Structures are given as structure tokens and as C-alpha cells.
PDB file of C-alpha atoms in Angstrom:
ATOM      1  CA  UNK A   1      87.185 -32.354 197.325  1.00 43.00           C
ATOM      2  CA  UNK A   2      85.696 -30.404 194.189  1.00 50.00           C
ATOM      3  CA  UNK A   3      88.318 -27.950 194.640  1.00 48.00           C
ATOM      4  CA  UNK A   4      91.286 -30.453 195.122  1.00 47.00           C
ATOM      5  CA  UNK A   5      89.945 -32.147 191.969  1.00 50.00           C
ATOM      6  CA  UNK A   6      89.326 -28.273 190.153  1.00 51.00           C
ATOM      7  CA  UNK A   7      93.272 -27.616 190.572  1.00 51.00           C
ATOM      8  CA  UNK A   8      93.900 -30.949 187.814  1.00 58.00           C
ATOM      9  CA  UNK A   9      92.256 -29.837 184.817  1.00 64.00           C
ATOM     10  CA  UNK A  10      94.994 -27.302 183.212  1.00 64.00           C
ATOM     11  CA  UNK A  11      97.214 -30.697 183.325  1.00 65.00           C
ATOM     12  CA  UNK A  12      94.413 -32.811 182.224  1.00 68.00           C
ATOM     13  CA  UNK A  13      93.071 -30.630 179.289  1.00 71.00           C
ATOM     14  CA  UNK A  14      97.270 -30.598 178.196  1.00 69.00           C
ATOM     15  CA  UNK A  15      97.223 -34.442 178.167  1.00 69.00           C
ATOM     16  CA  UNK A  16      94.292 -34.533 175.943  1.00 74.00           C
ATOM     17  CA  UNK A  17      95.711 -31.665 173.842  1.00 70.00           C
ATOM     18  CA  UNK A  18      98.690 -33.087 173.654  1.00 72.00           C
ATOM     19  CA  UNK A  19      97.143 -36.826 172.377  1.00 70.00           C
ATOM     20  CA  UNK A  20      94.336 -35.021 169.630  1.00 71.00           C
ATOM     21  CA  UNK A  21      97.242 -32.870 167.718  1.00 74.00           C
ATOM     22  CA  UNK A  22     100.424 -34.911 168.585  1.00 70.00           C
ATOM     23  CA  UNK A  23     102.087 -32.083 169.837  1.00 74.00           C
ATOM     24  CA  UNK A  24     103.007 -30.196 172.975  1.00 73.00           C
ATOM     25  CA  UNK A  25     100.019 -28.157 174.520  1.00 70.00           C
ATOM     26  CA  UNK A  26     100.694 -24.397 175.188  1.00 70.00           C
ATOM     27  CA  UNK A  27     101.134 -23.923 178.934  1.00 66.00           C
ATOM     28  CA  UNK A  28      98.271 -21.443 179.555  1.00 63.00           C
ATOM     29  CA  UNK A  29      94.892 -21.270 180.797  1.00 57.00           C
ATOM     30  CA  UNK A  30      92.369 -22.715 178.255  1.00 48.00           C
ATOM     31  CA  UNK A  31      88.891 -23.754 178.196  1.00 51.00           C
ATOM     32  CA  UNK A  32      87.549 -26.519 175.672  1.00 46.00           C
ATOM     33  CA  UNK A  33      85.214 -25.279 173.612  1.00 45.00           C
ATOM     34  CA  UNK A  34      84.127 -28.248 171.618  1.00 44.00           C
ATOM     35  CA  UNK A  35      85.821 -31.224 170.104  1.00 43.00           C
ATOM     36  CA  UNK A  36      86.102 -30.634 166.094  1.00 45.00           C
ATOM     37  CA  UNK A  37      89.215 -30.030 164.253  1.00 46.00           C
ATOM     38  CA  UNK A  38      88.207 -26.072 163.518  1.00 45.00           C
ATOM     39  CA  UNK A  39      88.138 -24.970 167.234  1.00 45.00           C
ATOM     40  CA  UNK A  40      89.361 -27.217 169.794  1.00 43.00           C
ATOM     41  CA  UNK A  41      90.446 -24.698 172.648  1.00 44.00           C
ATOM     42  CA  UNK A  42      90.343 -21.084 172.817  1.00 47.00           C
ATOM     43  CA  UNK A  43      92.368 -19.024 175.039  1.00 48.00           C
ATOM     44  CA  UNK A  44      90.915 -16.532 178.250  1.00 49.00           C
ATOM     45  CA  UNK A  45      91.266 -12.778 177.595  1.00 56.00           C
ATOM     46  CA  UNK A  46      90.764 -10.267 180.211  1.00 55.00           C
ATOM     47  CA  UNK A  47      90.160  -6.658 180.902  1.00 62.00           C
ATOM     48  CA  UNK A  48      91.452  -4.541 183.134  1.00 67.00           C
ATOM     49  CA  UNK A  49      89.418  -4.118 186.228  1.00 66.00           C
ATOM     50  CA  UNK A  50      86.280  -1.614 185.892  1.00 76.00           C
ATOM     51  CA  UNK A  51      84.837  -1.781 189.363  1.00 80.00           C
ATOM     52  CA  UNK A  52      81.327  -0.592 188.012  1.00 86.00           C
ATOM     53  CA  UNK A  53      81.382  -3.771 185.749  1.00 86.00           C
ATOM     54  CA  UNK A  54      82.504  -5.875 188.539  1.00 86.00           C
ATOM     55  CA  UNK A  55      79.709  -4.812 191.224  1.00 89.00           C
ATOM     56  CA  UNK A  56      77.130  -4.763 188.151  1.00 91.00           C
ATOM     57  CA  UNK A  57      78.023  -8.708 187.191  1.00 91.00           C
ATOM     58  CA  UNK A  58      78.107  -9.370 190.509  1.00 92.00           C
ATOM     59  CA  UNK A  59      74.832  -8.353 191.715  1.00 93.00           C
ATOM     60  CA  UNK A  60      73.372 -10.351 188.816  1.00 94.00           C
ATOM     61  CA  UNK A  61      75.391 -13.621 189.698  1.00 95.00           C
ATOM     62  CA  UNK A  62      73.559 -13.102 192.846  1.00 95.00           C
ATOM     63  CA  UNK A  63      70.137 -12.025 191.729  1.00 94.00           C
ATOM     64  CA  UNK A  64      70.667 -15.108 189.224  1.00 93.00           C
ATOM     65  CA  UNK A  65      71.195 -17.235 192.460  1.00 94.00           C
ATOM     66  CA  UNK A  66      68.538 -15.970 194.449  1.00 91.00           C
ATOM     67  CA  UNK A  67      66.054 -16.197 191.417  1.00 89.00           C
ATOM     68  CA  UNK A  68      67.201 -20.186 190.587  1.00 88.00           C
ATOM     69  CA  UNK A  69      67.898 -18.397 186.630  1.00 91.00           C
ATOM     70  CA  UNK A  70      70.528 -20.571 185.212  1.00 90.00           C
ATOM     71  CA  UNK A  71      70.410 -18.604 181.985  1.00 91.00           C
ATOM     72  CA  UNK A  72      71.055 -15.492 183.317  1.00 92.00           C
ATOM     73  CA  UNK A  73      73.759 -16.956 185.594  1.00 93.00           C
ATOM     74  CA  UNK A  74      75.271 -18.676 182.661  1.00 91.00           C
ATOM     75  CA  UNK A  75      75.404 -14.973 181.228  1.00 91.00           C
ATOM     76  CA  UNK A  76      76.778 -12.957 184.362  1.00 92.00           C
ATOM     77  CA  UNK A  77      79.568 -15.610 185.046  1.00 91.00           C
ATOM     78  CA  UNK A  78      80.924 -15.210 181.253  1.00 89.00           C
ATOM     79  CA  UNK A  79      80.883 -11.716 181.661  1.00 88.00           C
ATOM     80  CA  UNK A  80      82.808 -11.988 185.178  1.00 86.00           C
ATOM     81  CA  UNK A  81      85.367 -14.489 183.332  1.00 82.00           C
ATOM     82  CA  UNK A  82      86.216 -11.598 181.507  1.00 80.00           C
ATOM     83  CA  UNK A  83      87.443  -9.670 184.249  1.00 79.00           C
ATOM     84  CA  UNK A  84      90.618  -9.257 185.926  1.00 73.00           C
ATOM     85  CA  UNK A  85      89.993  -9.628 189.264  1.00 69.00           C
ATOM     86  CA  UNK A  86      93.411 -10.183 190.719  1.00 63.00           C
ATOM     87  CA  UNK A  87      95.393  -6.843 190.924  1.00 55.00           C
ATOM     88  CA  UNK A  88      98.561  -6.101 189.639  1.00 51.00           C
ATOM     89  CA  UNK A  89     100.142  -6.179 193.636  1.00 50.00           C
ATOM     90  CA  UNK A  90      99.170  -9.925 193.809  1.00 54.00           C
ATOM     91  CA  UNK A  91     100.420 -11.333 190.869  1.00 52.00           C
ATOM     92  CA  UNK A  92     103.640  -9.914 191.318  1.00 56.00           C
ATOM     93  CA  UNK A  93     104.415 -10.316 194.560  1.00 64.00           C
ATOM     94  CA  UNK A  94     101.450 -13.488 195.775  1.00 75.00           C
ATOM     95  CA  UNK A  95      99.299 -14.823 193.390  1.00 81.00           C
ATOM     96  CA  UNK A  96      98.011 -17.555 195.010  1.00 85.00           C
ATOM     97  CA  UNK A  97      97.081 -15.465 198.693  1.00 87.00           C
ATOM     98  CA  UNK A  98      95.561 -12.663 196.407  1.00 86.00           C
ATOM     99  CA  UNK A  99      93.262 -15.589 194.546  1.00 88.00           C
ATOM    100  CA  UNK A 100      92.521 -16.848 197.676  1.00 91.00           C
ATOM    101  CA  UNK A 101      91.713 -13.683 199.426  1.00 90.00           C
ATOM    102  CA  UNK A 102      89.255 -12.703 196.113  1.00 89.00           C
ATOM    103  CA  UNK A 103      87.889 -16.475 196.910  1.00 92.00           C
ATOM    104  CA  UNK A 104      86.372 -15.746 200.575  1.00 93.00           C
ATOM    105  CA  UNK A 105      85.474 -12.382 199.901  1.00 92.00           C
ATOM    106  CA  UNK A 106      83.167 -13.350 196.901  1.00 93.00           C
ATOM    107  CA  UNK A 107      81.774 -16.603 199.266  1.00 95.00           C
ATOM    108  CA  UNK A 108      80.973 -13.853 201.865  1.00 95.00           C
ATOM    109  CA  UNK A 109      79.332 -11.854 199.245  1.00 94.00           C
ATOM    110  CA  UNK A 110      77.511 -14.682 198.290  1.00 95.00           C
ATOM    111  CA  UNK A 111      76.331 -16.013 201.817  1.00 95.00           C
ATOM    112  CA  UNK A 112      75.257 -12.399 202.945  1.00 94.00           C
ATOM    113  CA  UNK A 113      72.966 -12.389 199.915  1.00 94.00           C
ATOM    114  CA  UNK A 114      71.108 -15.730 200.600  1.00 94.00           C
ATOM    115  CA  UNK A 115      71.166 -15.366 204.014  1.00 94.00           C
ATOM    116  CA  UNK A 116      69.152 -11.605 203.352  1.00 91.00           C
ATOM    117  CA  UNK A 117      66.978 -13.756 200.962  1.00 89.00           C
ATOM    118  CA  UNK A 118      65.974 -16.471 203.316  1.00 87.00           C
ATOM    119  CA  UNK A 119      68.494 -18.999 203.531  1.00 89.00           C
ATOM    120  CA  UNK A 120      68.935 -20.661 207.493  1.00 90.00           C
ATOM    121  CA  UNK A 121      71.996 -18.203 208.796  1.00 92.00           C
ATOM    122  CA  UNK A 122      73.295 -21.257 210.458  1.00 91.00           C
ATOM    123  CA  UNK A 123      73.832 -23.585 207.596  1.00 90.00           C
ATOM    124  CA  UNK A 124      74.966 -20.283 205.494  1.00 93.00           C
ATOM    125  CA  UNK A 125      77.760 -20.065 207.744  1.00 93.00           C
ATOM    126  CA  UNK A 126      78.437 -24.061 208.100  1.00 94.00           C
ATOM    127  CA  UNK A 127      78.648 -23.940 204.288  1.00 93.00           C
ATOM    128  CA  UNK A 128      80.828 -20.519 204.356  1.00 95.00           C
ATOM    129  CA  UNK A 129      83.611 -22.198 206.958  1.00 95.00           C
ATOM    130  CA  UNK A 130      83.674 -25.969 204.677  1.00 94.00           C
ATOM    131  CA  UNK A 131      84.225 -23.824 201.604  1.00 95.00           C
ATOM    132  CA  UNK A 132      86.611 -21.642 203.358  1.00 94.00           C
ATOM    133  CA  UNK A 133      88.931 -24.475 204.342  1.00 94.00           C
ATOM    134  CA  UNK A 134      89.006 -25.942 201.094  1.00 93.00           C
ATOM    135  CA  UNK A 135      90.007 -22.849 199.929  1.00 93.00           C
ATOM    136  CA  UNK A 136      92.880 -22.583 202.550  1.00 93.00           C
ATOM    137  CA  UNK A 137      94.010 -26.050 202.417  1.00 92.00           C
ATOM    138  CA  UNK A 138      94.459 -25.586 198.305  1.00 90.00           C
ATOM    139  CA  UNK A 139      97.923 -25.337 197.787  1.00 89.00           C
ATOM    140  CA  UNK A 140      97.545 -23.599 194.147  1.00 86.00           C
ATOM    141  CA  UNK A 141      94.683 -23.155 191.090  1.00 85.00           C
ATOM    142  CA  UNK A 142      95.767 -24.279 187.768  1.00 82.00           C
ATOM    143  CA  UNK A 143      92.331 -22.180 186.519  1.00 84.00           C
ATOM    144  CA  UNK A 144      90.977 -20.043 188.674  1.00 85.00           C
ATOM    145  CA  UNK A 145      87.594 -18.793 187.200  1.00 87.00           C
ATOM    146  CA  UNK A 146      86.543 -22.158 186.884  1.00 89.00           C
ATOM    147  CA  UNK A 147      87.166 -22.175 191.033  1.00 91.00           C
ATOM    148  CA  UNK A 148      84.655 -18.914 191.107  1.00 92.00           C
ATOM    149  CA  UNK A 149      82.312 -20.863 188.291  1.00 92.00           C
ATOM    150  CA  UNK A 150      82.113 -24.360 190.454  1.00 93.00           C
ATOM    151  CA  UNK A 151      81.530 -22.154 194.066  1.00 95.00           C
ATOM    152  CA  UNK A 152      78.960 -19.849 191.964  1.00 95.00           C
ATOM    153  CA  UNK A 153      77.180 -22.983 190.629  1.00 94.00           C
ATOM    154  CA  UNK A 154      77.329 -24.493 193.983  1.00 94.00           C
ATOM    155  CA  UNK A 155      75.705 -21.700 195.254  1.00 95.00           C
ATOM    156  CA  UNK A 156      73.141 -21.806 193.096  1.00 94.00           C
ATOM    157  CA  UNK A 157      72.273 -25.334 193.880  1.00 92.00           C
ATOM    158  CA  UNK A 158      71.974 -25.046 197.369  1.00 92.00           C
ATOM    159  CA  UNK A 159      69.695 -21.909 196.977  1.00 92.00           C
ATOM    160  CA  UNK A 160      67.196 -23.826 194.198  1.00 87.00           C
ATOM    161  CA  UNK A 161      67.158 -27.575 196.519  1.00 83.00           C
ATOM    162  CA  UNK A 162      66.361 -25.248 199.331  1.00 85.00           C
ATOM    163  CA  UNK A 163      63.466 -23.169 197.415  1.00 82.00           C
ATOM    164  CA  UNK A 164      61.990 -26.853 196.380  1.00 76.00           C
ATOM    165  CA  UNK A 165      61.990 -28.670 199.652  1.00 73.00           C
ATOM    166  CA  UNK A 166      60.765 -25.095 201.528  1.00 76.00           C
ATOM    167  CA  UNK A 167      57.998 -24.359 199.283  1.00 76.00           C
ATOM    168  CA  UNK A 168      56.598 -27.502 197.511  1.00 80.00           C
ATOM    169  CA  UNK A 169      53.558 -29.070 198.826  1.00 88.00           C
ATOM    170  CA  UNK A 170      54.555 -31.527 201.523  1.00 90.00           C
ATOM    171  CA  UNK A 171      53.215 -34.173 200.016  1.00 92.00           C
ATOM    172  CA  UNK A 172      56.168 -33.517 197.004  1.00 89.00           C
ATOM    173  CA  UNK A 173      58.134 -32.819 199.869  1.00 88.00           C
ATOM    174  CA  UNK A 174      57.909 -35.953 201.119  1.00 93.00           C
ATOM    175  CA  UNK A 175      58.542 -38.030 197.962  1.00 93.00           C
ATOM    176  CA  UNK A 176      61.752 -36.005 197.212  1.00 88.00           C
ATOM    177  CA  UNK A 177      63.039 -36.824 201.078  1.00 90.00           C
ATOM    178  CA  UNK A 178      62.448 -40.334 200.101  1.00 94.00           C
ATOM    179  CA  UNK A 179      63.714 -40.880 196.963  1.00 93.00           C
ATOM    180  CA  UNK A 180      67.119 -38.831 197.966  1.00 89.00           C
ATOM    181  CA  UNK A 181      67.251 -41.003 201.179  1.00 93.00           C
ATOM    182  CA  UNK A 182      66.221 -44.220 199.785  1.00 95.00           C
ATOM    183  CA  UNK A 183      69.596 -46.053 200.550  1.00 95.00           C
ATOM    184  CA  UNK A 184      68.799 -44.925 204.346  1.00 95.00           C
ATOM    185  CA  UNK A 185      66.570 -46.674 207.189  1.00 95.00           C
ATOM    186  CA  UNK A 186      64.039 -44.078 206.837  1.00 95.00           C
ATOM    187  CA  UNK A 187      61.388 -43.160 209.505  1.00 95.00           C
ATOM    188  CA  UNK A 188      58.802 -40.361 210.221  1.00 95.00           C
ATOM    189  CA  UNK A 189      60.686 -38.502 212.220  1.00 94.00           C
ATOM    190  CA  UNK A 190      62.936 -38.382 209.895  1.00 94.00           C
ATOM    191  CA  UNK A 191      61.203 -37.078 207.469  1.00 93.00           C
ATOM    192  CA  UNK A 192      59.663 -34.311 209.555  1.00 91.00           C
ATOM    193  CA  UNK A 193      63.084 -33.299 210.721  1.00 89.00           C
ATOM    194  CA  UNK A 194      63.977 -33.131 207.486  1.00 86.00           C
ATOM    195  CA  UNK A 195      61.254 -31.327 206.179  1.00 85.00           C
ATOM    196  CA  UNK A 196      61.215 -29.122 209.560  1.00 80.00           C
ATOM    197  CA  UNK A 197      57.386 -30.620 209.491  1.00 85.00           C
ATOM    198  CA  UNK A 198      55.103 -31.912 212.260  1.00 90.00           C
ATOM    199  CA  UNK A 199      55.245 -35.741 212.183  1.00 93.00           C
ATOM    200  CA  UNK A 200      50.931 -35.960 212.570  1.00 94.00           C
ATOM    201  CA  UNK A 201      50.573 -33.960 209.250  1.00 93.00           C
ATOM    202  CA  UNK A 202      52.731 -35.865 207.592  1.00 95.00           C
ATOM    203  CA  UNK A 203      50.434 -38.976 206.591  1.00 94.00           C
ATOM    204  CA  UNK A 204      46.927 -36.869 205.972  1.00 94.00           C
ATOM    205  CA  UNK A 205      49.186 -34.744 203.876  1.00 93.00           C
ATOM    206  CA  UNK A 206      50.610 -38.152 201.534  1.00 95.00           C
ATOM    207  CA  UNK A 207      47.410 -40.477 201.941  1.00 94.00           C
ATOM    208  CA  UNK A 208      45.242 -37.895 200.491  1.00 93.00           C
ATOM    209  CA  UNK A 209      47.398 -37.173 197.779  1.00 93.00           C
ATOM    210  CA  UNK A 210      48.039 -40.836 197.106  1.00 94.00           C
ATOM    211  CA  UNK A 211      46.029 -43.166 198.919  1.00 94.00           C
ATOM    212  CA  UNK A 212      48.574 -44.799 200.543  1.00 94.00           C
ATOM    213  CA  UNK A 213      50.638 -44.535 202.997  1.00 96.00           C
ATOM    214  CA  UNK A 214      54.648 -43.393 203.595  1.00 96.00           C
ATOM    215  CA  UNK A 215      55.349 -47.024 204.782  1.00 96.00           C
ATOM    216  CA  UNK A 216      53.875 -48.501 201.651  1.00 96.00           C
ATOM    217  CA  UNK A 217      55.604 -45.915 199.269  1.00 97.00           C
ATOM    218  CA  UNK A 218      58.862 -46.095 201.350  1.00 97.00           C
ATOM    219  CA  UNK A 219      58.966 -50.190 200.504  1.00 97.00           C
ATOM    220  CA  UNK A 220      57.833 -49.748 196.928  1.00 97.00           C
ATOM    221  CA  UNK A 221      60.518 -47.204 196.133  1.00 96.00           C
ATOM    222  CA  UNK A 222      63.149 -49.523 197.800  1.00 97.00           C
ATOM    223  CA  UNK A 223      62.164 -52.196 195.837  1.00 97.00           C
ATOM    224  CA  UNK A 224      62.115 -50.391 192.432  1.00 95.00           C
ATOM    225  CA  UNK A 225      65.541 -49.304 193.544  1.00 95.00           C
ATOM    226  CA  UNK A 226      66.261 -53.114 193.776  1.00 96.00           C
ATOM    227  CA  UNK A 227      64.596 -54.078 190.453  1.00 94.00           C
ATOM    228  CA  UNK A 228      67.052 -50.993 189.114  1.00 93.00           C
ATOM    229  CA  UNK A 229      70.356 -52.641 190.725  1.00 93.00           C
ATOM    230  CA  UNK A 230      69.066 -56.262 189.820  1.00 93.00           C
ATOM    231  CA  UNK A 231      68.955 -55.177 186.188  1.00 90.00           C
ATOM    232  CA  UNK A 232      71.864 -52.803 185.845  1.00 88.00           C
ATOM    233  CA  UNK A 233      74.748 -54.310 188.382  1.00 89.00           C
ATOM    234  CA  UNK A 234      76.260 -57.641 189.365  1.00 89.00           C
ATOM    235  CA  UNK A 235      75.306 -56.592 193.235  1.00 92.00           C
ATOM    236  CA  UNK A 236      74.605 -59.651 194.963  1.00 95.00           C
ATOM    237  CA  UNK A 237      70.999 -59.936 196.944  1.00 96.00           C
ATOM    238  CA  UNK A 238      73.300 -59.216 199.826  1.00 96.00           C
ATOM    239  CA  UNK A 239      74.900 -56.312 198.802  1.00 95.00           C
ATOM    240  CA  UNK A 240      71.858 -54.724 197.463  1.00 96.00           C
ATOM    241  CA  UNK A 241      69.669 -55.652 201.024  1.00 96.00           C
ATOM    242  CA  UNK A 242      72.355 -54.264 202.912  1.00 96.00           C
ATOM    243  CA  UNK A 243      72.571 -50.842 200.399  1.00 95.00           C
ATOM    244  CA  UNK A 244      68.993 -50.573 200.077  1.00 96.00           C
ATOM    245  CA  UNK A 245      68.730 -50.670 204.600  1.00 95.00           C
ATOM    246  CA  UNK A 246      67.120 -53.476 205.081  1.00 96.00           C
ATOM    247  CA  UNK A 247      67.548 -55.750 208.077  1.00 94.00           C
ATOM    248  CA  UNK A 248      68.225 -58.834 206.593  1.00 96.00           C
ATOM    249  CA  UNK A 249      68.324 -60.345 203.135  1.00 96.00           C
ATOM    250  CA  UNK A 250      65.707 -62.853 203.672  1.00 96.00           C
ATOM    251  CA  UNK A 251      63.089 -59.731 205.282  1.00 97.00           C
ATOM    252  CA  UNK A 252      64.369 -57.894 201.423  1.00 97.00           C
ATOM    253  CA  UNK A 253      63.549 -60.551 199.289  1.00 97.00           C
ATOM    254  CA  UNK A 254      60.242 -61.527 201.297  1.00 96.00           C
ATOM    255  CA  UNK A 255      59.558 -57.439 200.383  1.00 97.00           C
ATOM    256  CA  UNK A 256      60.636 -58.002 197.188  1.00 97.00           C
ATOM    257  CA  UNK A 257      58.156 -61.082 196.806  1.00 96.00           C
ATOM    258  CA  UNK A 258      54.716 -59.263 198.359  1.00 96.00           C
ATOM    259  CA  UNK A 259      54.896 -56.133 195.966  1.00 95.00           C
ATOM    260  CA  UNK A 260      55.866 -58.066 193.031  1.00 94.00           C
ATOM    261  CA  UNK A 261      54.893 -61.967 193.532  1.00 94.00           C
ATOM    262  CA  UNK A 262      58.374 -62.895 192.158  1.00 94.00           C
ATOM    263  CA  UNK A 263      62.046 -63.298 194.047  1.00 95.00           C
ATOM    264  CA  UNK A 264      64.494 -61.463 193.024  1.00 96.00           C
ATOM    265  CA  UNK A 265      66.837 -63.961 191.601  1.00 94.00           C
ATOM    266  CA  UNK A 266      63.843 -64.569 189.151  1.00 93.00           C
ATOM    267  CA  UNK A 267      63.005 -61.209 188.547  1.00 94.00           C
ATOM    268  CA  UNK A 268      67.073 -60.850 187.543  1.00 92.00           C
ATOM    269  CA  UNK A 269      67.440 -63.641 185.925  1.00 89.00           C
ATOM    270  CA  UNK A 270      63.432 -63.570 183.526  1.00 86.00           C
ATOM    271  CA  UNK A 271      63.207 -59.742 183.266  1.00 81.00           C
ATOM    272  CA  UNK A 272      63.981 -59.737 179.455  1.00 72.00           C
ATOM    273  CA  UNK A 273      60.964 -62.119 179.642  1.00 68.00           C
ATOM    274  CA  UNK A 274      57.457 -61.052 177.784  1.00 59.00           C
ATOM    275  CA  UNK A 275      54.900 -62.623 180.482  1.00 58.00           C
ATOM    276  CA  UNK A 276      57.166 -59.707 182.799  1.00 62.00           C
ATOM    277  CA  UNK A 277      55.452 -56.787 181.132  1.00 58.00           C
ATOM    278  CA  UNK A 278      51.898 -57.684 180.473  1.00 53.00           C
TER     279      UNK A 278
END
């Protein structure tokens, strides 16, 4: 889907061109800069291919990846923008198998490299396959360093989410599982799947952190994510029981009444009210 949505923006950046100076865009590969009346776009130049600069920028792409240094990634990808990457043989005779053949080979270069640093082989290579299909099924891209920029970033993301939930405490651990699967029907053993923990540790590990339990902080977190929806959405009680997991609307608003002695119709409908935040 990102890449579907990546091949739209060449078209999209026209239209707005096209709208801000009232006349036609110019039909090449741009990159908005920022929105004044000075500089609006600014076009991509390249250099020739220098295979020293290539191998350089790309080992620090992947030492910024590794590392979780958005700076220095931010640095290494502008340089690799830079480059051209494509040869000569490709964008005369197949542009689009040449960009798609640079594509896998810098995801393979990428997946080697976390999978050296620490990263589980198997979900390297689940995440590999999924990015190679996109990739295949992509009939065209309208800008393709911003393809190698989104995959990079990606990257990147993966690598830092798994360096937080591998090496925080557990009892951090544990709130992060929560809050990102708060919309879910969450048990124990999911969390220690999740966390690749032991299910006894898990409680000893929160309580004494806490002092309280998973239970308690799983039904207070669902019902601050209800106080959240009741404030900023039209969801009915409904809607938001059945998004928040709970079995039935009358077992979320008696929740919703034990942790904060109102129901949540009131709570909607008086929240602007003072006696609410004494």
C-alpha cells in the first residue's frame, strides 16, 4: 500500500503546482521544499555513479539504521539522492525492471545487515518477501528516491520498535504492548508472546513497578481510551465498547462507572464541567 500510494505524488505535487502559480507544472521529478513564494520546488540533480560514494553512503544508511540515528540517516539518504543509481543500459532500454532490480537488491542489503545485527532472521525475511511483492506488483514510480527514502525509513522503524520492546525493562515493555494493543481483547499470554516473556514474571515485574496489577492497568487504559473517543468523536457507547473489546456495552459502561463514578453519557455530555477537574 505505501508504495501504491508513493507512485501518486509526481501527479499530486503537479496539481498543487499547477493551483499556487496558475500555470502548467513542469513534468519532472520535484521535491517541495517549502511553501513561500521565493522557493516553492526545486528540481533533483544527479551525478554520475562513483561506486566508492555509493558503498560509502550506503554503509552509513545502514550503520544509521542499526544505530536508530535519524540525523545521520537524514544525512546519508540526501547524499544517496544525489546519485545515479540506475545505469545508462536501463534507462534506455527498461527503466522500470532496472529500478526495480536496484529496489530488491538494496532491501537485501538492508535485511542482511539487521539480520547480522540481531534482528529475528525469520521476520527479516517475512518483511523482505511483503516488500518484494509490492515492489513487483508496482506497475511504475513517478519518483523513485522517495521509493528508496520510504523503504530506508521503514527500515529504520522496524529496527528502533524492535531495540525498544527487546531491551526496555519489562515492566515498560509491558505498558507499550498495552497501549499499542488497547483496541484488542488483551490477555497474559498475550503479552508474554508478545514480549517473548514468561507469563509468571510478568505481574512481579508490573506490580512492583506500579502497585497494581496488568488487569487493573489494562481497564484503566481502556477507559481513558473511552474518555478520549467520548470527547473527541460522535462514536456511539456502542461503537466505542465494541472498538475498545469489550463484551458488551452494559459490562463497558459498568467499567466506565467503577474507575470513574460517572457513566459515560455524563462524562460526554458534563466534561467541560468545573466540579470534573477538581
Amino acid at each position: 500500500m505505501m508504495l501504491h500510494s508513493l507512485t501518486n505524488l509526481q501527479s499530486i505535487s503537479q496539481i498543487i503546482y499547477t493551483l499556487y502559480h496558475r500555470k502548467h507544472a513542469p513534468n519532472e521529478d520535484v521535491i517541495i521544499t517549502q511553501f513561500s513564494d521565493q522557493q516553492i520546488i526545486k528540481t533533483e540533480k544527479t551525478q554520475p555513479f562513483d561506486a566508492t560514494i555509493f558503498f560509502n553512503t550506503e554503509t552509513d544508511i545502514i550503520k544509521a539504521i542499526i544505530y536508530s540515528h535519524s540525523d545521520q540517516l537524514v544525512s546519508a539518504l540526501e547524499c544517496l539522492s544525489h546519485l545515479k543509481v540506475i545505469g545508462e543500459r536501463f534507462a534506455s532500454n527498461n527503466l522500470i525492471r532496472g529500478e526495480k532490480d536496484t529496489l530488491i537488491s538494496y532491501i537485501a542489503v538492508l535485511n542482511r545487515a539487521i539480520i547480522q545485527w540481531g534482528y529475528p532472521t525469520e521476520s527479516a525475511f517475512q518483511l523482505h518477501n511483503e516488500l518484494i511483492q509490492e515492489i513487483e506488483l508496482t506497475p511504475r514510480f513517478l519518483d523513485f528516491f522517495q521509493v528508496i527514502r520510504e523503504i530506508t525509513w521503514y527500515y529504520f522503524k522496524v529496527v528502533q520498535n524492535y531495540r525498544i520492546t527487546t531491551f526496555l525493562p519489562l515492566h515498560q515493555r509491558i505498558v507499550k504492548y498495552v497501549k499499542e494493543h488497547i483496541t484488542e481483547n488483551i490477555t497474559l499470554d498475550d503479552i508474554a508472546k508478545g514480549l517473548n516473556a514468561s507469563k509468571k514474571s510478568l505481574n512481579p515485574a508490573f506490580k512492583k513497578e506500579y502497585n497494581y496489577t496488568i488487569t487493573q492497568f489494562i481497564r484503566q487504559t481502556k477507559i481513558d481510551t473511552a474518555k478520549e473517543l467520548l470527547i473527541a468523536s460522535d462514536l456511539t457507547l456502542l461503537e466505542i465498547s465494541n472498538l475498545l473489546s469489550f463484551s458488551t456495552t452494559t459490562y463497558f459502561v459498568k467499567t466506565f462507572k467503577e474507575i470513574t463514578g460517572l457513566t459515560p453519557n455524563y462524562f460526554r455530555h458534563h466534561f467541560f464541567d468545573r466540579h470534573l477537574h477538581l
